[in-house]
Tab-separated table of C-alpha atoms (C1' of nucleotides) in Angstrom:
chain	number	residue	atom	x	y	z
N	1428	MET	CA	80.385	139.606	147.371
N	1429	ASN	CA	79.374	142.947	147.930
N	1430	ILE	CA	79.802	145.683	145.078
N	1431	GLY	CA	82.683	147.330	146.625
N	1432	GLN	CA	84.645	144.023	145.944
N	1433	ALA	CA	83.307	143.492	142.770
N	1434	SER	CA	84.202	147.168	142.237
N	1435	GLU	CA	87.872	146.697	143.128
N	1436	ARG	CA	88.327	143.382	141.210
N	1437	SER	CA	86.787	144.598	138.033
N	1438	GLY	CA	88.040	148.033	138.060
N	1439	VAL	CA	84.682	149.591	137.518
N	1440	SER	CA	83.880	152.025	140.270
N	1441	ALA	CA	80.498	151.120	142.371
N	1442	LYS	CA	79.033	154.012	140.940
N	1443	MET	CA	79.292	152.780	137.558
N	1444	ILE	CA	78.211	149.365	138.414
N	1445	ARG	CA	75.068	150.683	139.440
N	1446	TYR	CA	74.507	153.104	136.748
N	1447	TYR	CA	75.226	150.365	134.263
N	1448	GLU	CA	72.577	148.304	135.662
N	1449	SER	CA	70.177	151.044	135.637
N	1450	VAL	CA	70.291	151.698	131.961
N	1451	GLY	CA	69.940	148.101	131.116
N	1452	LEU	CA	73.604	147.499	130.119
N	1453	LEU	CA	73.903	144.924	132.920
N	1454	PRO	CA	71.063	142.688	134.083
N	1455	SER	CA	69.387	143.509	137.736
N	1456	ALA	CA	72.097	142.142	140.246
N	1457	ALA	CA	70.854	139.515	142.768
N	1458	ARG	CA	70.090	141.037	146.090
N	1459	ARG	CA	70.672	139.792	149.195
N	1460	ALA	CA	68.064	139.747	152.207
N	1461	ASN	CA	69.475	143.126	153.435
N	1462	GLY	CA	68.795	144.583	149.869
N	1463	TYR	CA	72.759	144.394	149.434
N	1464	ARG	CA	73.762	143.371	145.365
N	1465	ASP	CA	75.564	140.168	145.636
N	1466	TYR	CA	78.152	139.402	143.024
N	1467	GLY	CA	79.794	136.160	141.614
N	1468	ASP	CA	82.967	135.563	139.533
N	1469	GLN	CA	80.686	135.451	136.504
N	1470	GLU	CA	79.550	139.008	137.425
N	1471	VAL	CA	82.971	140.357	137.806
N	1472	ALA	CA	84.091	138.757	134.486
N	1473	VAL	CA	81.294	140.846	132.674
N	1474	LEU	CA	82.387	143.938	134.601
N	1475	GLN	CA	86.059	143.344	133.541
N	1476	PHE	CA	85.062	142.903	129.617
N	1477	VAL	CA	82.861	145.924	130.081
N	1478	ARG	CA	85.875	147.720	131.621
N	1479	ARG	CA	88.336	146.544	128.779
N	1480	THR	CA	85.706	147.474	125.980
N	1481	ARG	CA	85.313	150.992	127.553
N	1482	ASP	CA	89.139	151.507	127.780
N	1483	LEU	CA	88.968	150.671	123.856
N	1484	GLY	CA	86.856	153.696	123.450
N	1485	PHE	CA	83.579	151.663	122.647
N	1486	SER	CA	80.352	153.767	123.653
N	1487	LEU	CA	77.891	152.086	125.877
N	1488	GLU	CA	75.890	151.154	123.127
N	1489	GLU	CA	78.557	149.343	121.479
N	1490	VAL	CA	79.746	147.669	124.641
N	1491	SER	CA	76.087	146.440	124.934
N	1492	SER	CA	76.568	144.940	121.273
N	1493	LEU	CA	79.523	143.320	122.102
N	1494	LEU	CA	78.425	141.928	125.383
N	1495	ALA	CA	75.669	140.318	123.381
N	1496	LEU	CA	78.038	138.727	120.826
N	1497	TRP	CA	80.449	137.729	123.514
N	1498	SER	CA	77.587	135.739	125.414
N	1499	ASN	CA	76.260	134.450	122.133
N	1500	THR	CA	78.507	131.069	121.351
N	1501	ARG	CA	76.408	130.953	117.964
N	1502	ARG	CA	77.511	134.563	116.611
N	1503	PRO	CA	79.151	135.064	113.419
N	1504	SER	CA	82.693	136.686	113.861
N	1505	ARG	CA	81.616	138.772	111.233
N	1506	GLU	CA	79.464	140.840	113.307
N	1507	VAL	CA	82.089	141.703	115.840
N	1508	LYS	CA	84.590	142.542	113.519
N	1509	LYS	CA	82.567	145.033	112.091
N	1510	LEU	CA	81.852	146.736	115.062
N	1511	ALA	CA	85.518	147.001	115.782
N	1512	GLU	CA	86.147	148.366	112.223
N	1513	LYS	CA	83.189	150.729	112.457
N	1514	HIS	CA	84.933	152.150	115.780
N	1515	ILE	CA	88.666	152.113	113.866
N	1516	ALA	CA	86.797	154.220	111.162
N	1517	ASP	CA	85.805	156.444	113.957
N	1518	LEU	CA	88.576	156.924	115.438
N	1519	GLU	CA	90.734	157.721	112.034
N	1520	VAL	CA	88.045	160.239	111.191
N	1521	ARG	CA	88.396	162.156	114.739
N	1522	MET	CA	92.169	162.057	114.546
N	1523	ALA	CA	92.233	162.984	110.824
N	1524	GLU	CA	90.336	166.065	112.290
N	1525	MET	CA	92.674	166.649	115.181
N	1526	ARG	CA	95.793	166.431	113.180
N	1527	GLU	CA	94.501	168.963	110.699
N	1528	VAL	CA	93.782	171.650	113.450
N	1529	SER	CA	97.194	170.492	115.260
N	1530	LYS	CA	98.881	171.397	112.017
N	1531	THR	CA	97.091	174.740	111.583
N	1532	LEU	CA	97.809	175.484	115.452
N	1533	LYS	CA	101.524	174.795	114.958
N	1534	LYS	CA	101.990	176.817	111.920
N	1535	LEU	CA	100.328	179.802	113.779
N	1536	ALA	CA	102.196	179.365	117.150
N	1537	GLY	CA	105.439	178.853	115.036
N	1538	ALA	CA	104.807	182.409	113.717
N	1539	CYS	CA	104.053	184.133	117.077
N	1540	HIS	CA	107.002	185.673	119.028
N	1541	GLY	CA	105.501	184.601	122.130
N	1542	ASP	CA	106.877	187.611	123.993
N	1543	ASP	CA	105.847	191.095	125.745
N	1544	ARG	CA	104.631	192.203	122.366
N	1545	PRO	CA	100.886	192.096	121.436
N	1546	ASP	CA	101.056	191.283	117.863
N	1547	CYS	CA	100.313	187.743	117.078
N	1548	PRO	CA	99.328	185.612	114.018
N	1549	ILE	CA	97.082	183.185	116.174
N	1550	LEU	CA	94.824	186.046	116.987
N	1551	ASP	CA	95.188	187.803	113.483
N	1552	ASP	CA	94.113	184.211	111.906
N	1553	LEU	CA	90.962	183.927	114.149
N	1554	SER	CA	89.972	187.415	113.564
N	1555	GLN	CA	89.758	186.400	109.770
N	1556	PRO	CA	86.023	186.945	108.468
N	1557	ARG	CA	86.784	183.871	106.226
N	1558	THR	CA	89.584	181.670	106.513
N	1559	LYS	CA	91.012	178.943	103.926
N	1560	ARG	CA	91.364	176.535	106.863
N	1561	PRO	CA	89.908	173.142	106.038
N	1562	ALA	CA	86.626	174.097	106.968
N	1563	ALA	CA	86.363	171.662	109.954
N	1564	LYS	CA	82.610	171.025	109.805
N	1565	HIS	CA	82.270	169.304	112.841
N	1566	ALA	CA	85.625	169.360	114.344
N	1567	LYS	CA	84.692	167.864	117.882
N	1568	ALA	CA	88.123	167.456	118.379
J	711	MET	CA	70.053	193.229	113.481
J	712	ASN	CA	68.099	190.539	115.536
J	713	ILE	CA	69.631	187.335	116.261
J	714	GLY	CA	68.864	185.527	113.272
J	715	GLN	CA	70.993	187.569	111.314
J	716	ALA	CA	73.548	187.229	113.744
J	717	SER	CA	73.609	183.706	113.853
J	718	GLU	CA	73.357	183.560	110.016
J	719	ARG	CA	76.501	185.985	109.891
J	720	SER	CA	78.514	184.118	112.299
J	721	GLY	CA	77.618	180.584	111.588
J	722	VAL	CA	76.521	180.461	115.710
J	723	SER	CA	73.315	179.207	116.281
J	724	ALA	CA	70.765	181.536	117.963
J	725	LYS	CA	70.602	178.951	120.547
J	726	MET	CA	74.246	179.124	121.262
J	727	ILE	CA	74.371	182.960	121.278
J	728	ARG	CA	71.685	182.717	123.863
J	729	TYR	CA	73.715	180.345	125.767
J	730	TYR	CA	77.221	181.983	125.639
J	731	GLU	CA	75.587	185.338	126.921
J	732	SER	CA	73.719	183.255	129.901
J	733	VAL	CA	77.209	181.769	130.858
J	734	GLY	CA	79.101	184.877	130.692
J	735	LEU	CA	81.225	184.156	127.759
J	736	LEU	CA	79.548	186.896	125.954
J	737	PRO	CA	78.303	190.638	127.552
J	738	SER	CA	74.758	190.754	127.645
J	739	ALA	CA	73.310	191.819	124.225
J	740	ALA	CA	71.762	195.226	123.975
J	741	ARG	CA	67.786	194.980	123.766
J	742	ARG	CA	65.306	196.782	121.804
J	743	ALA	CA	61.961	198.158	123.036
J	744	ASN	CA	60.352	194.924	122.404
J	745	GLY	CA	62.815	192.950	124.253
J	746	TYR	CA	64.541	191.560	121.313
J	747	ARG	CA	68.542	191.191	121.101
J	748	ASP	CA	70.194	193.791	119.046
J	749	TYR	CA	73.475	193.063	117.284
J	750	GLY	CA	75.674	195.095	115.169
J	751	ASP	CA	78.859	194.344	113.190
J	752	GLN	CA	81.158	194.679	116.359
J	753	GLU	CA	79.088	191.979	118.039
J	754	VAL	CA	78.863	189.673	114.770
J	755	ALA	CA	82.742	189.867	114.688
J	756	VAL	CA	83.041	188.650	118.050
J	757	LEU	CA	80.826	185.751	117.463
J	758	GLN	CA	83.057	184.839	114.330
J	759	PHE	CA	85.917	184.869	116.493
J	760	VAL	CA	84.249	182.439	118.799
J	761	ARG	CA	83.020	180.353	116.054
J	762	ARG	CA	86.554	179.743	115.011
J	763	THR	CA	88.241	179.510	118.183
J	764	ARG	CA	85.480	176.670	118.591
J	765	ASP	CA	86.032	175.230	115.804
J	766	LEU	CA	90.007	174.787	116.260
J	767	GLY	CA	88.680	172.623	119.509
J	768	PHE	CA	89.173	175.066	122.178
J	769	SER	CA	86.771	174.673	125.156
J	770	LEU	CA	84.396	177.727	126.440
J	771	GLU	CA	87.022	178.423	128.916
J	772	GLU	CA	89.772	179.034	126.530
J	773	VAL	CA	87.618	180.836	124.101
J	774	SER	CA	86.919	182.965	127.021
J	775	SER	CA	90.479	183.496	127.684
J	776	LEU	CA	91.435	184.078	123.790
J	777	LEU	CA	88.610	186.702	123.723
J	778	ALA	CA	90.107	188.519	126.523
J	779	LEU	CA	93.416	188.534	125.286
J	780	TRP	CA	92.181	189.409	121.654
J	781	SER	CA	90.216	192.402	123.035
J	782	ASN	CA	93.296	193.752	124.961
J	783	THR	CA	95.551	195.477	122.707
J	784	ARG	CA	98.324	195.474	125.346
J	785	ARG	CA	98.365	191.643	125.816
J	786	PRO	CA	101.685	189.870	125.642
J	787	SER	CA	101.558	187.615	122.644
J	788	ARG	CA	103.362	185.026	125.169
J	789	GLU	CA	99.801	184.247	126.820
J	790	VAL	CA	98.370	183.621	123.377
J	791	LYS	CA	101.058	181.133	122.551
J	792	LYS	CA	100.796	179.353	125.553
J	793	LEU	CA	97.035	178.831	125.398
J	794	ALA	CA	97.774	177.315	121.826
J	795	GLU	CA	100.595	175.434	122.628
J	796	LYS	CA	98.509	173.886	125.662
J	797	HIS	CA	95.946	172.912	123.404
J	798	ILE	CA	98.350	171.508	120.955
J	799	ALA	CA	99.764	169.334	123.657
J	800	ASP	CA	96.214	168.100	124.755
J	801	LEU	CA	95.458	167.341	120.928
J	802	GLU	CA	98.749	165.066	120.665
J	803	VAL	CA	97.989	163.317	124.031
J	804	ARG	CA	94.561	162.426	123.087
J	805	MET	CA	95.885	161.354	119.214
J	806	ALA	CA	98.518	158.992	120.915
J	807	GLU	CA	95.691	157.438	122.889
J	808	MET	CA	93.600	156.991	119.762
J	809	ARG	CA	96.366	155.755	118.110
J	810	GLU	CA	97.232	153.184	120.320
J	811	VAL	CA	93.861	151.990	120.454
J	812	SER	CA	93.271	152.065	116.888
J	813	LYS	CA	96.469	149.890	116.423
J	814	THR	CA	95.455	147.429	119.102
J	815	LEU	CA	91.796	147.252	116.856
J	816	LYS	CA	93.682	146.971	113.777
J	817	LYS	CA	95.729	144.001	115.253
J	818	LEU	CA	92.740	142.114	116.661
J	819	ALA	CA	90.198	142.687	113.606
J	820	GLY	CA	92.880	141.730	110.985
J	821	ALA	CA	93.291	138.404	113.058
J	822	CYS	CA	89.521	137.884	113.205
J	823	HIS	CA	88.049	135.985	110.154
J	824	GLY	CA	84.918	137.935	109.980
J	825	ASP	CA	82.737	135.396	108.621
J	826	ASP	CA	79.894	133.088	110.063
J	827	ARG	CA	82.052	130.996	112.446
J	828	PRO	CA	81.902	132.243	116.168
J	829	ASP	CA	85.460	132.358	117.110
J	830	CYS	CA	86.919	135.783	117.244
J	831	PRO	CA	90.448	136.820	118.657
J	832	ILE	CA	88.716	140.237	119.417
J	833	LEU	CA	86.258	138.978	121.944
J	834	ASP	CA	88.938	136.598	123.257
J	835	ASP	CA	91.114	139.796	123.998
J	836	LEU	CA	88.358	141.859	125.598
J	837	SER	CA	88.039	138.276	128.123
J	838	GLN	CA	91.418	138.659	129.131
J	839	PRO	CA	91.448	138.830	132.688
J	840	ARG	CA	94.448	141.306	132.676
J	841	THR	CA	95.783	142.602	129.499
J	842	LYS	CA	99.408	144.171	128.442
J	843	ARG	CA	97.672	146.537	126.366
J	844	PRO	CA	99.168	150.120	126.857
J	845	ALA	CA	96.861	150.558	129.836
J	846	ALA	CA	95.013	153.423	128.599
J	847	LYS	CA	94.517	154.979	131.973
J	848	HIS	CA	92.121	157.275	130.687
J	849	ALA	CA	91.339	156.848	126.849
J	850	LYS	CA	88.486	159.248	126.606
J	851	ALA	CA	88.830	158.660	122.994
T	348	DG	C1'	42.847	190.655	111.309
T	349	DT	C1'	44.724	186.665	110.374
T	350	DT	C1'	49.034	184.313	109.055
T	351	DG	C1'	53.723	183.123	109.428
T	352	DA	C1'	58.199	184.179	110.702
T	353	DC	C1'	60.535	185.828	113.882
T	354	DC	C1'	61.815	186.558	118.760
T	355	DT	C1'	61.257	185.599	124.414
T	356	DT	C1'	62.387	182.485	128.296
T	357	DC	C1'	62.163	177.699	130.337
T	358	DC	C1'	62.742	172.643	130.663
T	359	DC	C1'	64.410	168.209	128.877
T	360	DA	C1'	67.714	165.102	126.772
T	361	DT	C1'	72.410	163.931	125.075
T	362	DT	C1'	77.144	160.934	127.262
T	363	DG	C1'	79.553	158.904	131.032
T	364	DT	C1'	81.128	160.054	135.101
T	365	DG	C1'	81.790	161.759	139.990
T	366	DG	C1'	79.982	164.069	144.195
T	367	DG	C1'	77.096	164.124	148.104
T	368	DA	C1'	73.250	163.584	151.246
T	369	DA	C1'	70.228	160.981	153.958
T	370	DG	C1'	69.299	156.809	155.564
T	371	DG	C1'	69.901	151.184	156.569
T	372	DT	C1'	73.329	147.555	158.098
T	373	DG	C1'	76.841	144.922	160.200
T	374	DC	C1'	80.704	144.181	162.479
T	375	DA	C1'	84.091	145.241	166.200
T	376	DG	C1'	85.285	147.506	170.533
T	377	DG	C1'	84.335	149.293	174.787
W	1077	DC	C1'	74.219	147.217	175.059
W	1078	DC	C1'	75.467	151.305	172.970
W	1079	DT	C1'	78.678	153.590	169.701
W	1080	DG	C1'	81.348	154.586	165.982
W	1081	DC	C1'	82.753	153.140	161.338
W	1082	DA	C1'	82.912	151.120	157.153
W	1083	DC	C1'	79.955	149.489	154.083
W	1084	DC	C1'	75.666	149.524	151.242
W	1085	DT	C1'	71.062	151.741	149.192
W	1086	DT	C1'	68.316	155.475	146.598
W	1087	DC	C1'	68.157	159.894	144.848
W	1088	DC	C1'	69.347	164.582	143.027
W	1089	DC	C1'	73.212	167.585	141.103
W	1090	DA	C1'	77.029	169.010	138.357
W	1091	DC	C1'	79.895	168.807	134.204
W	1092	DA	C1'	80.639	170.343	128.665
W	1093	DA	C1'	77.913	172.050	124.522
W	1094	DT	C1'	74.482	171.535	121.741
W	1095	DG	C1'	69.659	170.473	119.859
W	1096	DG	C1'	64.688	170.241	120.615
W	1097	DG	C1'	60.511	171.777	121.525
W	1098	DA	C1'	56.751	173.948	124.404
W	1099	DA	C1'	54.493	178.253	125.623
W	1100	DG	C1'	53.927	182.972	124.648
W	1101	DG	C1'	54.884	188.043	122.717
W	1102	DT	C1'	55.906	190.779	117.861
W	1103	DC	C1'	55.667	192.362	113.596
W	1104	DA	C1'	55.268	192.778	108.836
W	1105	DA	C1'	52.512	191.469	105.077
W	1106	DC	C1'	48.461	190.570	102.871
DNA sequence: GTTGACCTTCCCATTGTGGGAAGGTGCAGG
DNA sequence: CCTGCACCTTCCCACAATGGGAAGGTCAAC
């Protein structure tokens, strides 16, 4: 089947399928005489796996590792679990950072009248030379 | 003072100061005869404001709006509060997505022995053609 | 006058995705 | 047979925000 069909069935855009192939996440697809990529059910299954793994927030690098484990029938489940737990820990860290920020903002927003008047504790806080805010060293969130 | 000093005092890297200027977040800095950018306490205060606002996770576009409000003494605090609340809502959405994913992964990881054996509920789940997983439509996290 | 610490601009890489151009292919209808 | 449309191909650009680093100018101290 063509890439369009594979895209539709897997939920991965054609653009992304080509990209995944180009960065080596996926093996080079078979080509037909006209140069079109050709996919079978097996390939679609892989794409679906990638899609779901991405949906769970794993990076492409992690997806790559999971794909390798998936296709290795002698993998130790330990490896898989380790990746999952690392990702969970990652999520927890980011959620904690976000929770801190959210808490701070809620407190500030709660103290702001939010009317026509210009005085605003939010801006006041942002103007503080040094804050006692939890020092979000790398608050990506 | 030079950009290095301003960077140190504001906590914004020299690289970023130049970048912020280049994208119009900050006005063009004054230049000395030798072409070096020149900063005063006022500029450093702005940089600190940007830094703290970024630390709270606002995008550069939002920082830009907040800067404008900050320097407008006749702003309605309503505007500021609105931006803060939008950002809070944003965080809540992302945290909710992450929580879902985290919950799913914890359940799966909990069911995986994590030893030398290859059988693994995590991979099994990722292989499911269609999951009942909360359909994280755009789980960026 | 040389060394070293600054500064300048410019380009590249990151992560993952989409948009779009320019051109080939293949099928259906006229 | 030709045209049009839908599909495919590759290639480049853009995003957001940041860092790395090259090539070159400047300045102060020694």
